[in-house]
Amino acid sequence: MKIVQVQTQAEAAGAQRISDMVGEGLRARGHDVRTVFMYRKTDAYDRDPNADFVLPERPRGLPGQIRATIGLAQYLRKARPDAVITYQHYGNIFGTIGARLAGVRHIVANQSGAPHSKGVMGLLSQIDKLMGVVGLYQANVVNSGWTQAQFDSYPRSYRQRIRRIDHGVPLPGEEFDKAAARAAFGLPQNVWLAVSSGRLTPMKNQIALVGALDRLPDVHVALAGAGPEREALVAFAESHGVANRLHLVGEVPPARIFEFLAAGDAYAFPSMTETFGLACVEAAISGLPVVASNLDVMREVLTAEDGSPAALFVEADAAGMATGLADLFARPEFKARLSAAGRRLCDKYSPARMCAGYEALLLA
């Protein structure tokens, strides 16, 4: 089949990691797959031979969004794919509209977030509900049991198109030396280092980790990611006298994420809302002991198939993160137990199983 994946923005983030894996897996099965981004946000995909961009930068206002939608429809009309897979709120809506305008009828959407009731996201949720009810896309993928449950109150005509496919998470391609990894990212040697990865945004709540440094005088934190919270994090760290123990390494490309994780002694994930938490699962599978927000979805996802928890779950604030990290560093046997359970998550989140699930939907 000829398949086009529609993503909103080109950057190194979780949703993009999923489409990377799906594209790679489907190509390995003999399909022709390209990913088109509504706009280029960073240089993360500039050298990807399978990536295209509708716009060179983020569209501004309604005229920009109309231009992006028309551009996407023109791209799809020219590409003439047999099927389209869409990702994220905007990608689902504009990708579905663009695919329909281009005459594509086989459309698979992805629900990367729970429904919203207020503001712009609430409007997008209502549009998505309408699309699902009238059948503008054939299948609607959710990535966890928790996410699926968020749509229980939706009309039956919407729910009957929901298909659960848990995210796949790749294994590290090689073993990385901790000292070499720290040197590669300019991180200090011979210190306790907690690492975290993800977009620097209020909902990812990295400020809780910076606040935890105030309570952990011997610990450093390294954050991989870019986003609008960067300056606020730096200012907060400076105002609390911990800036010398906060290390912002910027956006890390997917090919180097396991190298970055190898630099850490533990992984901290203070996010306030998730539907899966791919970055956290990557860390667990790499063998890092994890301290994660006490969210129902994280408890579901970070539990091995034998029922063993692969993380210590704490409140998503500075006190909770500090207590959790201190507990890990003080209990080597507990750290080892979490690490072992985390490595076993690879049996639960197989990229091959995920790609087979998508292929089955596309061939149905």
mmCIF file of C-alpha atoms in Angstrom:
data_model
loop_
_atom_site.group_PDB
_atom_site.id
_atom_site.type_symbol
_atom_site.label_atom_id
_atom_site.label_comp_id
_atom_site.label_asym_id
_atom_site.label_seq_id
_atom_site.Cartn_x
_atom_site.Cartn_y
_atom_site.Cartn_z
ATOM 1 C CA MET A 1 0.000 0.000 0.000
ATOM 2 C CA LYS A 2 0.952 3.634 -0.444
ATOM 3 C CA ILE A 3 0.479 5.315 2.937
ATOM 4 C CA VAL A 4 0.871 8.909 4.111
ATOM 5 C CA GLN A 5 1.116 9.772 7.808
ATOM 6 C CA VAL A 6 -0.063 13.265 8.780
ATOM 7 C CA GLN A 7 1.597 14.937 11.759
ATOM 8 C CA THR A 8 1.015 18.456 13.052
ATOM 9 C CA GLN A 9 4.515 19.803 13.719
ATOM 10 C CA ALA A 10 8.004 18.528 12.948
ATOM 11 C CA GLU A 11 9.898 18.208 16.232
ATOM 12 C CA ALA A 12 11.483 15.469 18.332
ATOM 13 C CA ALA A 13 8.529 14.569 20.579
ATOM 14 C CA GLY A 14 6.537 11.496 21.601
ATOM 15 C CA ALA A 15 3.841 11.505 18.916
ATOM 16 C CA GLN A 16 6.485 11.899 16.254
ATOM 17 C CA ARG A 17 8.441 8.980 17.711
ATOM 18 C CA ILE A 18 5.353 6.801 17.256
ATOM 19 C CA SER A 19 4.853 7.768 13.620
ATOM 20 C CA ASP A 20 8.573 7.128 13.051
ATOM 21 C CA MET A 21 8.206 3.583 14.362
ATOM 22 C CA VAL A 22 4.964 2.931 12.506
ATOM 23 C CA GLY A 23 6.480 4.204 9.264
ATOM 24 C CA GLU A 24 9.644 2.171 9.690
ATOM 25 C CA GLY A 25 7.696 -0.966 10.590
ATOM 26 C CA LEU A 26 5.281 -0.661 7.675
ATOM 27 C CA ARG A 27 8.120 -0.022 5.237
ATOM 28 C CA ALA A 28 9.791 -3.182 6.520
ATOM 29 C CA ARG A 29 6.556 -4.991 5.602
ATOM 30 C CA GLY A 30 6.785 -3.752 2.024
ATOM 31 C CA HIS A 31 4.576 -0.646 2.168
ATOM 32 C CA ASP A 32 5.453 2.778 0.746
ATOM 33 C CA VAL A 33 5.181 5.205 3.674
ATOM 34 C CA ARG A 34 5.891 8.923 3.927
ATOM 35 C CA THR A 35 5.184 11.351 6.776
ATOM 36 C CA VAL A 36 4.013 14.873 6.026
ATOM 37 C CA PHE A 37 4.145 17.568 8.694
ATOM 38 C CA MET A 38 1.737 20.496 8.648
ATOM 39 C CA TYR A 39 4.690 22.737 9.488
ATOM 40 C CA ARG A 40 8.380 22.618 10.385
ATOM 41 C CA LYS A 41 8.975 23.526 14.035
ATOM 42 C CA THR A 42 12.586 22.399 14.559
ATOM 43 C CA ASP A 43 15.273 20.828 12.399
ATOM 44 C CA ALA A 44 14.563 17.335 13.797
ATOM 45 C CA TYR A 45 13.304 16.002 10.436
ATOM 46 C CA ASP A 46 15.293 18.129 7.994
ATOM 47 C CA ARG A 47 17.447 15.161 6.963
ATOM 48 C CA ASP A 48 14.751 12.492 7.080
ATOM 49 C CA PRO A 49 14.367 11.086 3.540
ATOM 50 C CA ASN A 50 10.784 10.019 4.280
ATOM 51 C CA ALA A 51 9.548 13.374 5.634
ATOM 52 C CA ASP A 52 7.857 16.295 3.876
ATOM 53 C CA PHE A 53 6.541 19.673 5.094
ATOM 54 C CA VAL A 54 3.458 21.588 4.012
ATOM 55 C CA LEU A 55 4.630 24.904 5.513
ATOM 56 C CA PRO A 56 8.151 25.998 6.567
ATOM 57 C CA GLU A 57 6.870 27.505 9.829
ATOM 58 C CA ARG A 58 3.848 27.503 12.118
ATOM 59 C CA PRO A 59 0.689 28.924 10.453
ATOM 60 C CA ARG A 60 -0.621 32.122 12.031
ATOM 61 C CA GLY A 61 -4.338 32.679 12.542
ATOM 62 C CA LEU A 62 -7.198 31.428 10.421
ATOM 63 C CA PRO A 63 -5.589 32.398 7.076
ATOM 64 C CA GLY A 64 -2.519 30.343 7.945
ATOM 65 C CA GLN A 65 -4.610 27.347 8.975
ATOM 66 C CA ILE A 66 -6.608 27.539 5.749
ATOM 67 C CA ARG A 67 -3.366 27.708 3.779
ATOM 68 C CA ALA A 68 -2.036 24.668 5.643
ATOM 69 C CA THR A 69 -5.245 22.690 5.026
ATOM 70 C CA ILE A 70 -5.284 23.522 1.319
ATOM 71 C CA GLY A 71 -1.578 22.735 1.054
ATOM 72 C CA LEU A 72 -2.099 19.390 2.764
ATOM 73 C CA ALA A 73 -4.997 18.517 0.456
ATOM 74 C CA GLN A 74 -2.855 19.397 -2.561
ATOM 75 C CA TYR A 75 -0.018 17.272 -1.202
ATOM 76 C CA LEU A 76 -2.324 14.294 -0.687
ATOM 77 C CA ARG A 77 -3.982 14.752 -4.080
ATOM 78 C CA LYS A 78 -0.543 14.646 -5.698
ATOM 79 C CA ALA A 79 0.670 11.714 -3.572
ATOM 80 C CA ARG A 80 -2.528 9.699 -4.197
ATOM 81 C CA PRO A 81 -2.099 7.401 -1.163
ATOM 82 C CA ASP A 82 -4.229 4.324 -0.574
ATOM 83 C CA ALA A 83 -4.535 5.266 3.101
ATOM 84 C CA VAL A 84 -3.786 8.078 5.536
ATOM 85 C CA ILE A 85 -2.827 7.754 9.214
ATOM 86 C CA THR A 86 -3.312 10.939 11.264
ATOM 87 C CA TYR A 87 -1.810 11.915 14.637
ATOM 88 C CA GLN A 88 -2.619 14.488 17.351
ATOM 89 C CA HIS A 89 -5.659 16.754 17.613
ATOM 90 C CA TYR A 90 -4.846 19.084 14.735
ATOM 91 C CA GLY A 91 -3.369 16.302 12.629
ATOM 92 C CA ASN A 92 -6.546 14.238 13.023
ATOM 93 C CA ILE A 93 -8.842 17.082 12.008
ATOM 94 C CA PHE A 94 -6.846 18.672 9.206
ATOM 95 C CA GLY A 95 -5.482 15.317 8.054
ATOM 96 C CA THR A 96 -8.983 13.879 7.769
ATOM 97 C CA ILE A 97 -10.298 16.958 5.968
ATOM 98 C CA GLY A 98 -7.298 17.012 3.647
ATOM 99 C CA ALA A 99 -7.568 13.288 2.921
ATOM 100 C CA ARG A 100 -11.279 13.570 2.146
ATOM 101 C CA LEU A 101 -10.672 16.555 -0.142
ATOM 102 C CA ALA A 102 -8.010 14.508 -1.921
ATOM 103 C CA GLY A 103 -10.370 11.582 -2.375
ATOM 104 C CA VAL A 104 -8.753 9.268 0.196
ATOM 105 C CA ARG A 105 -11.332 7.170 2.015
ATOM 106 C CA HIS A 106 -9.193 4.853 4.165
ATOM 107 C CA ILE A 107 -8.265 7.005 7.154
ATOM 108 C CA VAL A 108 -6.938 5.879 10.564
ATOM 109 C CA ALA A 109 -6.915 8.507 13.341
ATOM 110 C CA ASN A 110 -4.959 8.455 16.602
ATOM 111 C CA GLN A 111 -6.210 9.778 19.928
ATOM 112 C CA SER A 112 -3.109 11.210 21.594
ATOM 113 C CA GLY A 113 -5.078 12.904 24.355
ATOM 114 C CA ALA A 114 -8.229 12.637 26.427
ATOM 115 C CA PRO A 115 -11.269 14.708 25.372
ATOM 116 C CA HIS A 116 -11.306 18.339 26.523
ATOM 117 C CA SER A 117 -14.355 20.382 27.478
ATOM 118 C CA LYS A 118 -13.081 23.971 27.447
ATOM 119 C CA GLY A 119 -11.281 26.416 25.189
ATOM 120 C CA VAL A 120 -9.707 25.636 21.848
ATOM 121 C CA MET A 121 -8.987 22.044 22.846
ATOM 122 C CA GLY A 122 -12.630 21.614 23.820
ATOM 123 C CA LEU A 123 -13.656 22.804 20.355
ATOM 124 C CA LEU A 124 -11.211 20.364 18.747
ATOM 125 C CA SER A 125 -12.646 17.536 20.863
ATOM 126 C CA GLN A 126 -16.162 18.375 19.674
ATOM 127 C CA ILE A 127 -15.018 18.404 16.039
ATOM 128 C CA ASP A 128 -13.299 15.067 16.564
ATOM 129 C CA LYS A 129 -16.457 13.635 18.132
ATOM 130 C CA LEU A 130 -18.518 14.729 15.137
ATOM 131 C CA MET A 131 -15.983 13.241 12.714
ATOM 132 C CA GLY A 132 -16.028 9.941 14.524
ATOM 133 C CA VAL A 133 -19.805 9.794 14.805
ATOM 134 C CA VAL A 134 -20.388 10.387 11.084
ATOM 135 C CA GLY A 135 -17.573 8.049 10.090
ATOM 136 C CA LEU A 136 -15.108 10.395 8.380
ATOM 137 C CA TYR A 137 -12.352 8.010 9.478
ATOM 138 C CA GLN A 138 -12.617 4.227 9.534
ATOM 139 C CA ALA A 139 -10.643 3.506 12.699
ATOM 140 C CA ASN A 140 -9.702 5.496 15.778
ATOM 141 C CA VAL A 141 -6.636 4.230 17.650
ATOM 142 C CA VAL A 142 -6.160 4.610 21.416
ATOM 143 C CA ASN A 143 -2.909 3.696 23.144
ATOM 144 C CA SER A 144 -3.956 2.471 26.597
ATOM 145 C CA GLY A 145 -6.889 1.156 28.562
ATOM 146 C CA TRP A 146 -7.072 4.452 30.457
ATOM 147 C CA THR A 147 -7.312 6.448 27.232
ATOM 148 C CA GLN A 148 -10.021 4.197 25.866
ATOM 149 C CA ALA A 149 -12.064 4.642 29.038
ATOM 150 C CA GLN A 150 -12.102 8.433 28.527
ATOM 151 C CA PHE A 151 -14.449 7.916 25.576
ATOM 152 C CA ASP A 152 -16.946 5.680 27.397
ATOM 153 C CA SER A 153 -19.602 8.404 27.410
ATOM 154 C CA TYR A 154 -19.297 9.058 23.679
ATOM 155 C CA PRO A 155 -22.018 7.842 21.280
ATOM 156 C CA ARG A 156 -21.877 4.204 20.225
ATOM 157 C CA SER A 157 -21.268 5.208 16.606
ATOM 158 C CA TYR A 158 -18.024 6.840 17.760
ATOM 159 C CA ARG A 159 -16.922 4.089 20.130
ATOM 160 C CA GLN A 160 -17.425 1.293 17.594
ATOM 161 C CA ARG A 161 -14.532 2.702 15.556
ATOM 162 C CA ILE A 162 -12.110 2.700 18.507
ATOM 163 C CA ARG A 163 -9.257 0.213 18.300
ATOM 164 C CA ARG A 164 -6.657 -0.202 21.000
ATOM 165 C CA ILE A 165 -3.026 -0.488 19.879
ATOM 166 C CA ASP A 166 -0.508 0.085 22.656
ATOM 167 C CA HIS A 167 2.557 2.044 21.659
ATOM 168 C CA GLY A 168 5.646 0.116 20.753
ATOM 169 C CA VAL A 169 8.882 1.118 22.449
ATOM 170 C CA PRO A 170 12.212 0.140 20.872
ATOM 171 C CA LEU A 171 15.063 -1.448 22.736
ATOM 172 C CA PRO A 172 18.344 0.458 22.939
ATOM 173 C CA GLY A 173 20.384 -0.376 19.867
ATOM 174 C CA GLU A 174 23.588 -0.588 21.878
ATOM 175 C CA GLU A 175 25.005 -0.329 25.366
ATOM 176 C CA PHE A 176 26.278 3.125 26.273
ATOM 177 C CA ASP A 177 28.975 3.876 28.835
ATOM 178 C CA LYS A 178 27.706 6.303 31.474
ATOM 179 C CA ALA A 179 30.870 8.410 31.613
ATOM 180 C CA ALA A 180 31.007 8.665 27.830
ATOM 181 C CA ALA A 181 27.328 9.590 27.640
ATOM 182 C CA ARG A 182 27.784 12.354 30.199
ATOM 183 C CA ALA A 183 30.778 13.691 28.320
ATOM 184 C CA ALA A 184 28.834 13.624 25.031
ATOM 185 C CA PHE A 185 26.104 15.844 26.480
ATOM 186 C CA GLY A 186 28.369 18.050 28.573
ATOM 187 C CA LEU A 187 27.087 16.670 31.877
ATOM 188 C CA PRO A 188 29.107 16.450 35.094
ATOM 189 C CA GLN A 189 30.831 13.248 36.122
ATOM 190 C CA ASN A 190 30.778 11.726 39.627
ATOM 191 C CA VAL A 191 27.460 13.234 40.746
ATOM 192 C CA TRP A 192 23.988 11.831 41.315
ATOM 193 C CA LEU A 193 22.132 12.704 38.118
ATOM 194 C CA ALA A 194 18.389 12.459 37.488
ATOM 195 C CA VAL A 195 17.435 12.790 33.822
ATOM 196 C CA SER A 196 14.139 13.605 32.133
ATOM 197 C CA SER A 197 13.010 14.076 28.544
ATOM 198 C CA GLY A 198 10.078 15.780 26.845
ATOM 199 C CA ARG A 199 8.875 19.140 25.608
ATOM 200 C CA LEU A 200 9.478 21.936 28.085
ATOM 201 C CA THR A 201 5.861 22.912 28.743
ATOM 202 C CA PRO A 202 3.741 23.638 31.834
ATOM 203 C CA MET A 203 1.870 20.324 31.525
ATOM 204 C CA LYS A 204 5.126 18.343 31.473
ATOM 205 C CA ASN A 205 5.794 20.106 34.793
ATOM 206 C CA GLN A 206 9.597 20.080 34.711
ATOM 207 C CA ILE A 207 9.519 22.955 37.182
ATOM 208 C CA ALA A 208 8.757 20.346 39.872
ATOM 209 C CA LEU A 209 12.160 18.792 39.175
ATOM 210 C CA VAL A 210 13.891 22.139 39.441
ATOM 211 C CA GLY A 211 12.097 22.691 42.731
ATOM 212 C CA ALA A 212 13.232 19.254 43.908
ATOM 213 C CA LEU A 213 16.857 20.350 43.548
ATOM 214 C CA ASP A 214 16.283 22.784 46.414
ATOM 215 C CA ARG A 215 15.605 19.750 48.643
ATOM 216 C CA LEU A 216 18.354 17.509 47.212
ATOM 217 C CA PRO A 217 21.660 19.369 47.625
ATOM 218 C CA ASP A 218 23.759 16.528 46.198
ATOM 219 C CA VAL A 219 21.658 15.834 43.100
ATOM 220 C CA HIS A 220 21.822 17.269 39.569
ATOM 221 C CA VAL A 221 19.014 17.226 36.971
ATOM 222 C CA ALA A 222 19.446 17.059 33.181
ATOM 223 C CA LEU A 223 16.502 17.868 30.908
ATOM 224 C CA ALA A 224 16.351 16.878 27.235
ATOM 225 C CA GLY A 225 13.851 18.870 25.229
ATOM 226 C CA ALA A 226 12.889 22.275 23.902
ATOM 227 C CA GLY A 227 9.822 24.378 24.480
ATOM 228 C CA PRO A 228 8.263 27.557 25.851
ATOM 229 C CA GLU A 229 9.119 26.814 29.509
ATOM 230 C CA ARG A 230 12.897 26.944 29.044
ATOM 231 C CA GLU A 231 13.372 30.528 30.210
ATOM 232 C CA ALA A 232 10.991 30.071 33.136
ATOM 233 C CA LEU A 233 12.911 27.004 34.284
ATOM 234 C CA VAL A 234 16.224 28.855 34.093
ATOM 235 C CA ALA A 235 14.819 31.849 35.983
ATOM 236 C CA PHE A 236 13.311 29.600 38.673
ATOM 237 C CA ALA A 237 16.599 27.735 39.088
ATOM 238 C CA GLU A 238 18.548 30.978 39.392
ATOM 239 C CA SER A 239 16.133 32.412 41.936
ATOM 240 C CA HIS A 240 16.492 29.288 44.083
ATOM 241 C CA GLY A 241 20.271 29.056 43.800
ATOM 242 C CA VAL A 242 20.278 25.699 41.970
ATOM 243 C CA ALA A 243 21.128 26.819 38.428
ATOM 244 C CA ASN A 244 24.552 25.146 38.632
ATOM 245 C CA ARG A 245 22.824 21.783 39.129
ATOM 246 C CA LEU A 246 20.264 22.159 36.319
ATOM 247 C CA HIS A 247 21.485 21.086 32.878
ATOM 248 C CA LEU A 248 19.379 21.835 29.785
ATOM 249 C CA VAL A 249 20.768 19.840 26.876
ATOM 250 C CA GLY A 250 18.193 20.967 24.299
ATOM 251 C CA GLU A 251 16.314 18.805 21.830
ATOM 252 C CA VAL A 252 17.791 15.310 21.555
ATOM 253 C CA PRO A 253 17.067 13.464 18.285
ATOM 254 C CA PRO A 254 15.384 10.059 18.611
ATOM 255 C CA ALA A 255 18.544 8.287 17.436
ATOM 256 C CA ARG A 256 20.401 9.594 20.517
ATOM 257 C CA ILE A 257 17.719 9.363 23.213
ATOM 258 C CA PHE A 258 19.069 6.127 24.708
ATOM 259 C CA GLU A 259 22.558 7.621 24.776
ATOM 260 C CA PHE A 260 21.151 10.524 26.797
ATOM 261 C CA LEU A 261 19.298 8.176 29.144
ATOM 262 C CA ALA A 262 22.527 6.252 29.766
ATOM 263 C CA ALA A 263 23.944 9.377 31.420
ATOM 264 C CA GLY A 264 21.449 9.183 34.284
ATOM 265 C CA ASP A 265 21.279 7.388 37.612
ATOM 266 C CA ALA A 266 17.479 7.699 37.668
ATOM 267 C CA TYR A 267 14.669 9.036 35.499
ATOM 268 C CA ALA A 268 12.120 11.541 36.793
ATOM 269 C CA PHE A 269 8.762 12.143 35.092
ATOM 270 C CA PRO A 270 6.607 14.819 36.772
ATOM 271 C CA SER A 271 4.091 15.205 33.919
ATOM 272 C CA MET A 272 0.604 16.257 34.982
ATOM 273 C CA THR A 273 -1.330 14.580 32.169
ATOM 274 C CA GLU A 274 -0.550 11.677 29.830
ATOM 275 C CA THR A 275 -2.279 9.052 27.724
ATOM 276 C CA PHE A 276 0.760 6.752 27.648
ATOM 277 C CA GLY A 277 4.024 8.451 28.604
ATOM 278 C CA LEU A 278 6.321 7.156 25.878
ATOM 279 C CA ALA A 279 9.415 8.977 27.151
ATOM 280 C CA CYS A 280 8.988 7.407 30.579
ATOM 281 C CA VAL A 281 8.584 3.903 29.154
ATOM 282 C CA GLU A 282 11.721 4.404 27.039
ATOM 283 C CA ALA A 283 13.631 5.226 30.203
ATOM 284 C CA ALA A 284 12.265 2.204 32.048
ATOM 285 C CA ILE A 285 13.102 -0.157 29.182
ATOM 286 C CA SER A 286 16.625 1.260 29.099
ATOM 287 C CA GLY A 287 17.022 0.057 32.689
ATOM 288 C CA LEU A 288 16.772 3.349 34.553
ATOM 289 C CA PRO A 289 14.817 3.301 37.823
ATOM 290 C CA VAL A 290 11.872 5.672 37.390
ATOM 291 C CA VAL A 291 10.103 8.162 39.629
ATOM 292 C CA ALA A 292 6.796 9.065 37.949
ATOM 293 C CA SER A 293 3.689 11.108 38.621
ATOM 294 C CA ASN A 294 0.982 9.207 40.437
ATOM 295 C CA LEU A 295 -1.396 9.105 37.459
ATOM 296 C CA ASP A 296 -3.714 6.171 36.795
ATOM 297 C CA VAL A 297 -2.443 5.844 33.248
ATOM 298 C CA MET A 298 1.189 5.763 34.399
ATOM 299 C CA ARG A 299 0.401 3.015 36.900
ATOM 300 C CA GLU A 300 -1.210 1.044 34.083
ATOM 301 C CA VAL A 301 1.536 1.573 31.543
ATOM 302 C CA LEU A 302 4.488 1.178 33.938
ATOM 303 C CA THR A 303 3.467 -2.247 35.191
ATOM 304 C CA ALA A 304 5.176 -5.297 33.734
ATOM 305 C CA GLU A 305 3.121 -8.222 32.465
ATOM 306 C CA ASP A 306 3.918 -10.146 35.671
ATOM 307 C CA GLY A 307 2.342 -7.335 37.720
ATOM 308 C CA SER A 308 5.600 -5.809 38.950
ATOM 309 C CA PRO A 309 5.663 -1.983 39.096
ATOM 310 C CA ALA A 310 8.430 -0.430 37.004
ATOM 311 C CA ALA A 311 8.338 2.933 38.781
ATOM 312 C CA LEU A 312 7.949 4.638 42.116
ATOM 313 C CA PHE A 313 4.788 6.767 41.907
ATOM 314 C CA VAL A 314 4.730 10.106 43.727
ATOM 315 C CA GLU A 315 2.854 13.392 43.778
ATOM 316 C CA ALA A 316 3.787 15.615 40.841
ATOM 317 C CA ASP A 317 5.302 18.437 42.867
ATOM 318 C CA ALA A 318 8.759 19.369 44.133
ATOM 319 C CA ALA A 319 8.274 17.588 47.466
ATOM 320 C CA GLY A 320 7.024 14.382 45.824
ATOM 321 C CA MET A 321 9.812 14.289 43.251
ATOM 322 C CA ALA A 322 12.464 15.027 45.863
ATOM 323 C CA THR A 323 11.172 12.338 48.220
ATOM 324 C CA GLY A 324 10.989 9.788 45.413
ATOM 325 C CA LEU A 325 14.495 10.450 44.117
ATOM 326 C CA ALA A 326 15.947 10.437 47.624
ATOM 327 C CA ASP A 327 14.244 7.088 48.232
ATOM 328 C CA LEU A 328 15.767 5.602 45.081
ATOM 329 C CA PHE A 329 19.274 6.829 45.800
ATOM 330 C CA ALA A 330 19.101 5.541 49.387
ATOM 331 C CA ARG A 331 17.850 2.026 48.476
ATOM 332 C CA PRO A 332 20.072 0.257 45.915
ATOM 333 C CA GLU A 333 18.064 -2.973 46.086
ATOM 334 C CA PHE A 334 14.834 -1.101 45.371
ATOM 335 C CA LYS A 335 16.499 0.667 42.438
ATOM 336 C CA ALA A 336 17.615 -2.681 41.041
ATOM 337 C CA ARG A 337 14.113 -4.142 41.382
ATOM 338 C CA LEU A 338 12.534 -1.235 39.491
ATOM 339 C CA SER A 339 15.209 -1.433 36.807
ATOM 340 C CA ALA A 340 14.570 -5.133 36.267
ATOM 341 C CA ALA A 341 10.805 -4.609 35.983
ATOM 342 C CA GLY A 342 11.373 -1.739 33.568
ATOM 343 C CA ARG A 343 13.496 -3.854 31.254
ATOM 344 C CA ARG A 344 10.693 -6.441 31.155
ATOM 345 C CA LEU A 345 8.326 -3.853 29.664
ATOM 346 C CA CYS A 346 9.876 -4.646 26.282
ATOM 347 C CA ASP A 347 7.694 -7.781 26.242
ATOM 348 C CA LYS A 348 4.596 -5.631 26.678
ATOM 349 C CA TYR A 349 5.395 -2.859 24.196
ATOM 350 C CA SER A 350 6.751 -4.509 21.081
ATOM 351 C CA PRO A 351 7.178 -2.177 18.061
ATOM 352 C CA ALA A 352 6.561 -5.190 15.794
ATOM 353 C CA ARG A 353 3.231 -5.882 17.517
ATOM 354 C CA MET A 354 2.229 -2.223 17.205
ATOM 355 C CA CYS A 355 3.061 -2.099 13.488
ATOM 356 C CA ALA A 356 1.211 -5.354 12.878
ATOM 357 C CA GLY A 357 -1.833 -3.775 14.519
ATOM 358 C CA TYR A 358 -1.720 -0.788 12.187
ATOM 359 C CA GLU A 359 -1.180 -2.989 9.152
ATOM 360 C CA ALA A 360 -4.248 -5.054 10.064
ATOM 361 C CA LEU A 361 -6.356 -1.875 10.211
ATOM 362 C CA LEU A 362 -5.038 -0.659 6.870
ATOM 363 C CA LEU A 363 -5.665 -3.974 5.129
ATOM 364 C CA ALA A 364 -9.131 -4.495 6.621
#
